[in-house]
mmCIF file of C-alpha atoms in Angstrom:
data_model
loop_
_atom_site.group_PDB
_atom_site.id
_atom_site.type_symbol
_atom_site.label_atom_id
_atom_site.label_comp_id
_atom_site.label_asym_id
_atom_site.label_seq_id
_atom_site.Cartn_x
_atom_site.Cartn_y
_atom_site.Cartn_z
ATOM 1 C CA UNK A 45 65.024 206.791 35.370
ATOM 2 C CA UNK A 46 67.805 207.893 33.028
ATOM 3 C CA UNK A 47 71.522 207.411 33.276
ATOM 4 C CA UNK A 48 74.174 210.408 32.738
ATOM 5 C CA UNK A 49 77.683 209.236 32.245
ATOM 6 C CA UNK A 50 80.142 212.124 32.588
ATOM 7 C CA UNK A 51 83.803 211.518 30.975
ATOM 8 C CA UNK A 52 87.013 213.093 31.859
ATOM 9 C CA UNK A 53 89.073 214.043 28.808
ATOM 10 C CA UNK A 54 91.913 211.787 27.738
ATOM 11 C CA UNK A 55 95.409 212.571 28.906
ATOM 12 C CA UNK A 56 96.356 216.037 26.945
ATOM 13 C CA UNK A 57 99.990 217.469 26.879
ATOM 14 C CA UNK A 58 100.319 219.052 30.629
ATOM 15 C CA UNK A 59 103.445 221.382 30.398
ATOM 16 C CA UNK A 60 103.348 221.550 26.560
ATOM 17 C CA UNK A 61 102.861 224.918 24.954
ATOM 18 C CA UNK A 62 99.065 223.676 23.645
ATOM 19 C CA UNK A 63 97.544 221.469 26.451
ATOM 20 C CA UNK A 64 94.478 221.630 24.240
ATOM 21 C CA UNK A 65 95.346 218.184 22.660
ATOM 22 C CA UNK A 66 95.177 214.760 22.996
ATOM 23 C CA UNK A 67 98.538 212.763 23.985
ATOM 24 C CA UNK A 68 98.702 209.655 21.951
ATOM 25 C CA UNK A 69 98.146 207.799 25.300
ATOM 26 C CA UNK A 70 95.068 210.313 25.733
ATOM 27 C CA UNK A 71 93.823 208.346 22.330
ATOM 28 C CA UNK A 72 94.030 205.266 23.460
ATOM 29 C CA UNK A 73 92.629 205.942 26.431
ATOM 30 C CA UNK A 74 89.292 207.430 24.950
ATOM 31 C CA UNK A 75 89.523 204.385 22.122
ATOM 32 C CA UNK A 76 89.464 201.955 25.347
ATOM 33 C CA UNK A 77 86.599 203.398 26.935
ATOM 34 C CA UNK A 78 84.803 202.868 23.355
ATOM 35 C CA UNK A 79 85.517 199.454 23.399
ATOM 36 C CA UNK A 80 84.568 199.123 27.159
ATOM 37 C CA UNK A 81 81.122 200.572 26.789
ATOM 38 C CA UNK A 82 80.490 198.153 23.513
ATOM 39 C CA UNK A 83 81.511 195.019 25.553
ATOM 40 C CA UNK A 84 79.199 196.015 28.115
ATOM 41 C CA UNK A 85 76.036 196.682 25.174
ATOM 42 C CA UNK A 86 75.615 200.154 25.920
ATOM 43 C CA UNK A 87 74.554 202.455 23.336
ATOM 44 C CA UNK A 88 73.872 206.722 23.888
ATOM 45 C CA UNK A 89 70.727 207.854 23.184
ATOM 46 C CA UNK A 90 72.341 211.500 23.627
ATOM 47 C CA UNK A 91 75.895 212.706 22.769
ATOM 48 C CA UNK A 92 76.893 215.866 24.307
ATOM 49 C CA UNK A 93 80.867 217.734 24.434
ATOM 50 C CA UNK A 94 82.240 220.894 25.497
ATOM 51 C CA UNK A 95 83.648 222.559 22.650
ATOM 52 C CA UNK A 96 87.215 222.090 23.811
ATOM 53 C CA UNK A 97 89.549 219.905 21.201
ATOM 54 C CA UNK A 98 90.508 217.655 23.160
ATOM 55 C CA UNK A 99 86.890 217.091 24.174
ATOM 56 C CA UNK A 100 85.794 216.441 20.651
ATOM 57 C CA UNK A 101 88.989 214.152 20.628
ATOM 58 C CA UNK A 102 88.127 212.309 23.539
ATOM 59 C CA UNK A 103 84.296 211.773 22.088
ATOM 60 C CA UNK A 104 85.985 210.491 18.617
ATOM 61 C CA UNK A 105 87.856 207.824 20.337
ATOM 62 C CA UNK A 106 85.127 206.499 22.261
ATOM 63 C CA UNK A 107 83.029 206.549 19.162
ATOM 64 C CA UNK A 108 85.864 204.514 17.493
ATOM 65 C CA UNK A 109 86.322 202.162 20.001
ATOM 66 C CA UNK A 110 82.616 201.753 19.832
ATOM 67 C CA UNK A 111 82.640 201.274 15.815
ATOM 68 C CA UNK A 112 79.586 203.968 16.078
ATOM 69 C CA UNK A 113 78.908 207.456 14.821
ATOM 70 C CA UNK A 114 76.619 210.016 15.944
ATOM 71 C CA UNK A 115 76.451 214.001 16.413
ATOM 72 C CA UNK A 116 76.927 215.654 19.499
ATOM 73 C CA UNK A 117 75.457 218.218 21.035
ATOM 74 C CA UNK A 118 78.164 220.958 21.768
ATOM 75 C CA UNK A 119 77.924 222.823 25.175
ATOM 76 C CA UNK A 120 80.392 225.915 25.911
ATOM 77 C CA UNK A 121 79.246 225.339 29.720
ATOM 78 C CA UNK A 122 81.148 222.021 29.596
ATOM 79 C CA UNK A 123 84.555 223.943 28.812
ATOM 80 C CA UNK A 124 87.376 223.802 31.746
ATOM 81 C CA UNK A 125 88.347 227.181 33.388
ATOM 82 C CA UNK A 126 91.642 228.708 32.216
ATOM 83 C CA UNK A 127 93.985 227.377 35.568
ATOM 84 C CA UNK A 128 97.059 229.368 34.204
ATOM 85 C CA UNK A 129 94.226 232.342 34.055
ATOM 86 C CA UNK A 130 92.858 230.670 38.115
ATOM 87 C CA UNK A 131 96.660 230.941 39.255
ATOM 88 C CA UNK A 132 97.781 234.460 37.614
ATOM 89 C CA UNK A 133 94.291 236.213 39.524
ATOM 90 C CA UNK A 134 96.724 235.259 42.571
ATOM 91 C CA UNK A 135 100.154 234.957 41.432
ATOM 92 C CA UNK A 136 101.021 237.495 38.411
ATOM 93 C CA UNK A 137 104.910 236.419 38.319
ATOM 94 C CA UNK A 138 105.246 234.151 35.482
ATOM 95 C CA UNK A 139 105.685 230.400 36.698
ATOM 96 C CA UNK A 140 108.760 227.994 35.149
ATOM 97 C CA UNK A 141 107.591 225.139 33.168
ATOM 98 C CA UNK A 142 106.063 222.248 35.621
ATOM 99 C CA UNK A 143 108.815 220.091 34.572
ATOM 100 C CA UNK A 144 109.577 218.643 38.157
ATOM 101 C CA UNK A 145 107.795 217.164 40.508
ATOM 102 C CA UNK A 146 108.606 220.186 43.279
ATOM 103 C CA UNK A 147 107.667 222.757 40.237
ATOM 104 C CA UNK A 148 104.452 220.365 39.339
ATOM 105 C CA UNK A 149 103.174 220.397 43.088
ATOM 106 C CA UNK A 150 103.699 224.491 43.251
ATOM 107 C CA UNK A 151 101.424 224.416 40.276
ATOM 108 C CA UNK A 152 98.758 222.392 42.424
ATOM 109 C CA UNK A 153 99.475 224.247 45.428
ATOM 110 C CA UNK A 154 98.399 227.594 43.191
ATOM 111 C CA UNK A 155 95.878 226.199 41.384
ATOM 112 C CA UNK A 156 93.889 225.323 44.582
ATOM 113 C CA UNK A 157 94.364 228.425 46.342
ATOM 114 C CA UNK A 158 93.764 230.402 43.257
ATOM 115 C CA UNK A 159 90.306 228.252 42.519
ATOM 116 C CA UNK A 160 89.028 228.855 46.227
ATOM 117 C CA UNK A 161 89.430 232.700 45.648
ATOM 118 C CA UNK A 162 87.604 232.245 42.617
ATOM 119 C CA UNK A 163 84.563 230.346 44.030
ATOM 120 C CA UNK A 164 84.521 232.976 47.179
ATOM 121 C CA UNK A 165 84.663 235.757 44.812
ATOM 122 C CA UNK A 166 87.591 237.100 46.036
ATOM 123 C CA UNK A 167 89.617 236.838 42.678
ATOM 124 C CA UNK A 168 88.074 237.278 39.174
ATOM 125 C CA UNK A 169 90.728 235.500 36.941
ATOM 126 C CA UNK A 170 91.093 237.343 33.364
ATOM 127 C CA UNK A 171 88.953 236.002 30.737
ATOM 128 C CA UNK A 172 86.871 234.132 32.573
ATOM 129 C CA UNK A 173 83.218 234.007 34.040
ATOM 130 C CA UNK A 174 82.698 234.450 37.370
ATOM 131 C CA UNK A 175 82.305 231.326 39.828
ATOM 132 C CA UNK A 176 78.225 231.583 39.552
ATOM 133 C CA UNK A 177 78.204 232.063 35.743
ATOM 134 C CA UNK A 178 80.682 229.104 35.599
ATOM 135 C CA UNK A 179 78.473 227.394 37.753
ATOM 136 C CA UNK A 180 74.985 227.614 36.144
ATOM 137 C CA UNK A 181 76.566 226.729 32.841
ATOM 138 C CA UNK A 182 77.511 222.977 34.374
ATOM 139 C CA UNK A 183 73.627 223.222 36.198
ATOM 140 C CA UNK A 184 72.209 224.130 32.359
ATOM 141 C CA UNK A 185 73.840 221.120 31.302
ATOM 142 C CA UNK A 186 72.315 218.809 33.813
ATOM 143 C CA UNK A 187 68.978 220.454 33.071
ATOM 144 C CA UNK A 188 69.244 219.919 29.764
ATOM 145 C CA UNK A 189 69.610 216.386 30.385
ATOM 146 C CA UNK A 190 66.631 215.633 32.543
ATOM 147 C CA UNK A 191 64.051 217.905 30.565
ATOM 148 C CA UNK A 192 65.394 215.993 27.227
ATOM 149 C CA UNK A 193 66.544 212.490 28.238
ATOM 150 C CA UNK A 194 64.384 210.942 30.572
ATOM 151 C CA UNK A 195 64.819 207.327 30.656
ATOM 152 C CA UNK A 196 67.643 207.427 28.184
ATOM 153 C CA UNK A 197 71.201 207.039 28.633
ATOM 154 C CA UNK A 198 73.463 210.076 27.916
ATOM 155 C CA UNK A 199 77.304 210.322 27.606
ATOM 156 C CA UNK A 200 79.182 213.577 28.329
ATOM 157 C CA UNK A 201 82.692 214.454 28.008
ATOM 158 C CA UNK A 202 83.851 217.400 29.728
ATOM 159 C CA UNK A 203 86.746 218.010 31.540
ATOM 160 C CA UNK A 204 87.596 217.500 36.022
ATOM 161 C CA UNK A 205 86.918 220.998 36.917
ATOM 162 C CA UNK A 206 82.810 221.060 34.958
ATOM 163 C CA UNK A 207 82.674 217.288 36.282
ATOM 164 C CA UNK A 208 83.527 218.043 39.668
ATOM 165 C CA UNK A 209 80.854 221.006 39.903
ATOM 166 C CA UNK A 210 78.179 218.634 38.593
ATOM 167 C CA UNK A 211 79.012 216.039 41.381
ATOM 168 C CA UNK A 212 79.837 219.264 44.486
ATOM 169 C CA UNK A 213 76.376 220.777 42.710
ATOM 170 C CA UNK A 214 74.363 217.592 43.016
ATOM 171 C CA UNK A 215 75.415 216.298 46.801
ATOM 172 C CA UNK A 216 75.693 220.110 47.981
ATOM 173 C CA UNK A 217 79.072 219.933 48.372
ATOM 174 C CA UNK A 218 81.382 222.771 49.852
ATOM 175 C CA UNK A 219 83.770 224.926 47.412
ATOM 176 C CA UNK A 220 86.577 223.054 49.100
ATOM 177 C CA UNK A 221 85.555 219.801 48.980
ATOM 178 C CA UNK A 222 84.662 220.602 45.096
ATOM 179 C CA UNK A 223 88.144 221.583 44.440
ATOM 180 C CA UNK A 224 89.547 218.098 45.795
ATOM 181 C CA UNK A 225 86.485 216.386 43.930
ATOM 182 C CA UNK A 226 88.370 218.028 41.192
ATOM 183 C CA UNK A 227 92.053 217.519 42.129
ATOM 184 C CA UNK A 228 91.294 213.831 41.897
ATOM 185 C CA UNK A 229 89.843 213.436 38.418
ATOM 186 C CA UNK A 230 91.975 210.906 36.483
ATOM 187 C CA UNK A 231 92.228 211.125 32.615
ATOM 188 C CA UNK A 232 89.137 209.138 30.979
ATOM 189 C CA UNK A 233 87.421 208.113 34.414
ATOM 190 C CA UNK A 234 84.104 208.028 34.661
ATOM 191 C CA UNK A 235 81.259 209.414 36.690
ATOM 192 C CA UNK A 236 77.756 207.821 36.460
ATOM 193 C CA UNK A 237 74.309 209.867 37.495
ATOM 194 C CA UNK A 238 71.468 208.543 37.621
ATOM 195 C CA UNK A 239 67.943 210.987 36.802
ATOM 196 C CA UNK A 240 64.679 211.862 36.744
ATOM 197 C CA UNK A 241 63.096 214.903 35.532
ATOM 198 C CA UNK A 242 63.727 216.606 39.087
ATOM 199 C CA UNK A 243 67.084 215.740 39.854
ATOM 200 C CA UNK A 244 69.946 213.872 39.482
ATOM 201 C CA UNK A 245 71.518 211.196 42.348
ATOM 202 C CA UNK A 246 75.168 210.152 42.192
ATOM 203 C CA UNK A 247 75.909 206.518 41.362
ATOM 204 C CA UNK A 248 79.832 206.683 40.931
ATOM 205 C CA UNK A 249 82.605 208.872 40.687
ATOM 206 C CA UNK A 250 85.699 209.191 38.955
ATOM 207 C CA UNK A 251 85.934 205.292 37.761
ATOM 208 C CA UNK A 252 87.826 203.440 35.155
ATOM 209 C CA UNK A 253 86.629 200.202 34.463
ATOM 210 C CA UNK A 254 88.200 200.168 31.296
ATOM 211 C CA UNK A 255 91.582 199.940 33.284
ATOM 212 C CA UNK A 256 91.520 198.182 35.125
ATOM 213 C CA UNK A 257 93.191 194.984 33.837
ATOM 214 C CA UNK A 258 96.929 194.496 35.078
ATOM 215 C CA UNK A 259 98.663 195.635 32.048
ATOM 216 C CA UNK A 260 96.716 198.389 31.523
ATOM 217 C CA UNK A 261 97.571 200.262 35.248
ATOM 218 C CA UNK A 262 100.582 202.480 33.311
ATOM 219 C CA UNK A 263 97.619 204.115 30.774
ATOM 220 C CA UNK A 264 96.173 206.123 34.437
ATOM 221 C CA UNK A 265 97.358 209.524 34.166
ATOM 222 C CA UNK A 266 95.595 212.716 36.369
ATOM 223 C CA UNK A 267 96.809 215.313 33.843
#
């Protein structure tokens, strides 16, 4: 049996004009995490990212807070679909900034709509693979990891919409309970798998142990 931990980014700059980037609360976040993992003696046998920065950000922090190095195996099927790409397929008209809490819960609103289209095929947004394509790059990943890392334990940081595929992909989960699988993905949380070289069994979703002391509950963030 091997063990497949799947990471959620740390909180990136929702709103901002390059979301692809770390906050300096998403750094601390990641840098926790590291130091969470060394308390508790674990140590990767495999390293794998998407390709996005704040991916590779995320993975540096956890390395730091686990005073280790190590190379990681970049994966392009771990990168997040585009969601101002997801929301445009159904909503052309430019959006304002999500800057309130009325404008940030449009976004959502979009976002969810414009995602089921997606998986039913009924929108292709521009740019972007289709829903299957999207899909067997998240399965390719999880095949990689049983065919190379039996009885090993494997970290991978990805982003919510790749992690919640894995998890809707593993329990057979419908597109719209994948999309709330997704909506719910908090900023560093963790998802454990456990494997074998036929298949992978959920453990936990979407945890952060690292957290969860009281004067750390203002570091949980969702974007």
């Amino acid at each position: 049996m091997g063990t497949l931990y799947l990471v959620r980014h740390g909180q990136a700059s929702f709103g901002a004009d390059d979301y692809d980037q770390l906050s300096e609360l998403g750094h601390r976040q990641s840098v926790r995490l590291g130091e969470y993992f060394a308390h508790q003696g674990l140590r990767f046998d495999g390293l794998i990212a998407g390709t996005l920065r704040r991916h590779r950000q995320t993975l540096a922090g956890i390395l730091q807070g686990m005073d280790q190095a190590g190379e990681h195996l970049s994966w392009e099927g771990l990168n997040e679909y585009d969601s101002g790409a997801v929301i445009a397929a159904i909503h052309p008209e430019p959006l304002p900034r999500p800057d309130s809490p009325e404008a940030y819960r449009h976004h959502f609103r979009l976002l969810r709509d414009g995602l089921a289209q997606w998986m039913a095929g009924a929108a292709q947004p521009r740019g972007m693979p289709s829903w299957a394509e999207f899909l067997a790059g998240v399965a390719g990943a999880l095949d990689h990891v049983r065919a190379n890392h039996y009885g090993q334990q494997v970290l991978m940081v990805t982003s919510g919409g790749p992690i919640a595929t894995a998890v809707g992909h593993v329990l057979g989960a419908s597109p719209q309970a994948t999309i709330e699988l997704n909506m719910r993905l908090r900023n560093t949380g963790l998802t454990e798998f456990a494997f074998t070289p036929k298949r992978h069994s959920l453990v936990s979703f979407n945890c952060l142990p690292h957290l969860d002391a009281p004067g750390l509950r203002g570091w949980i963030t969702h974007a």
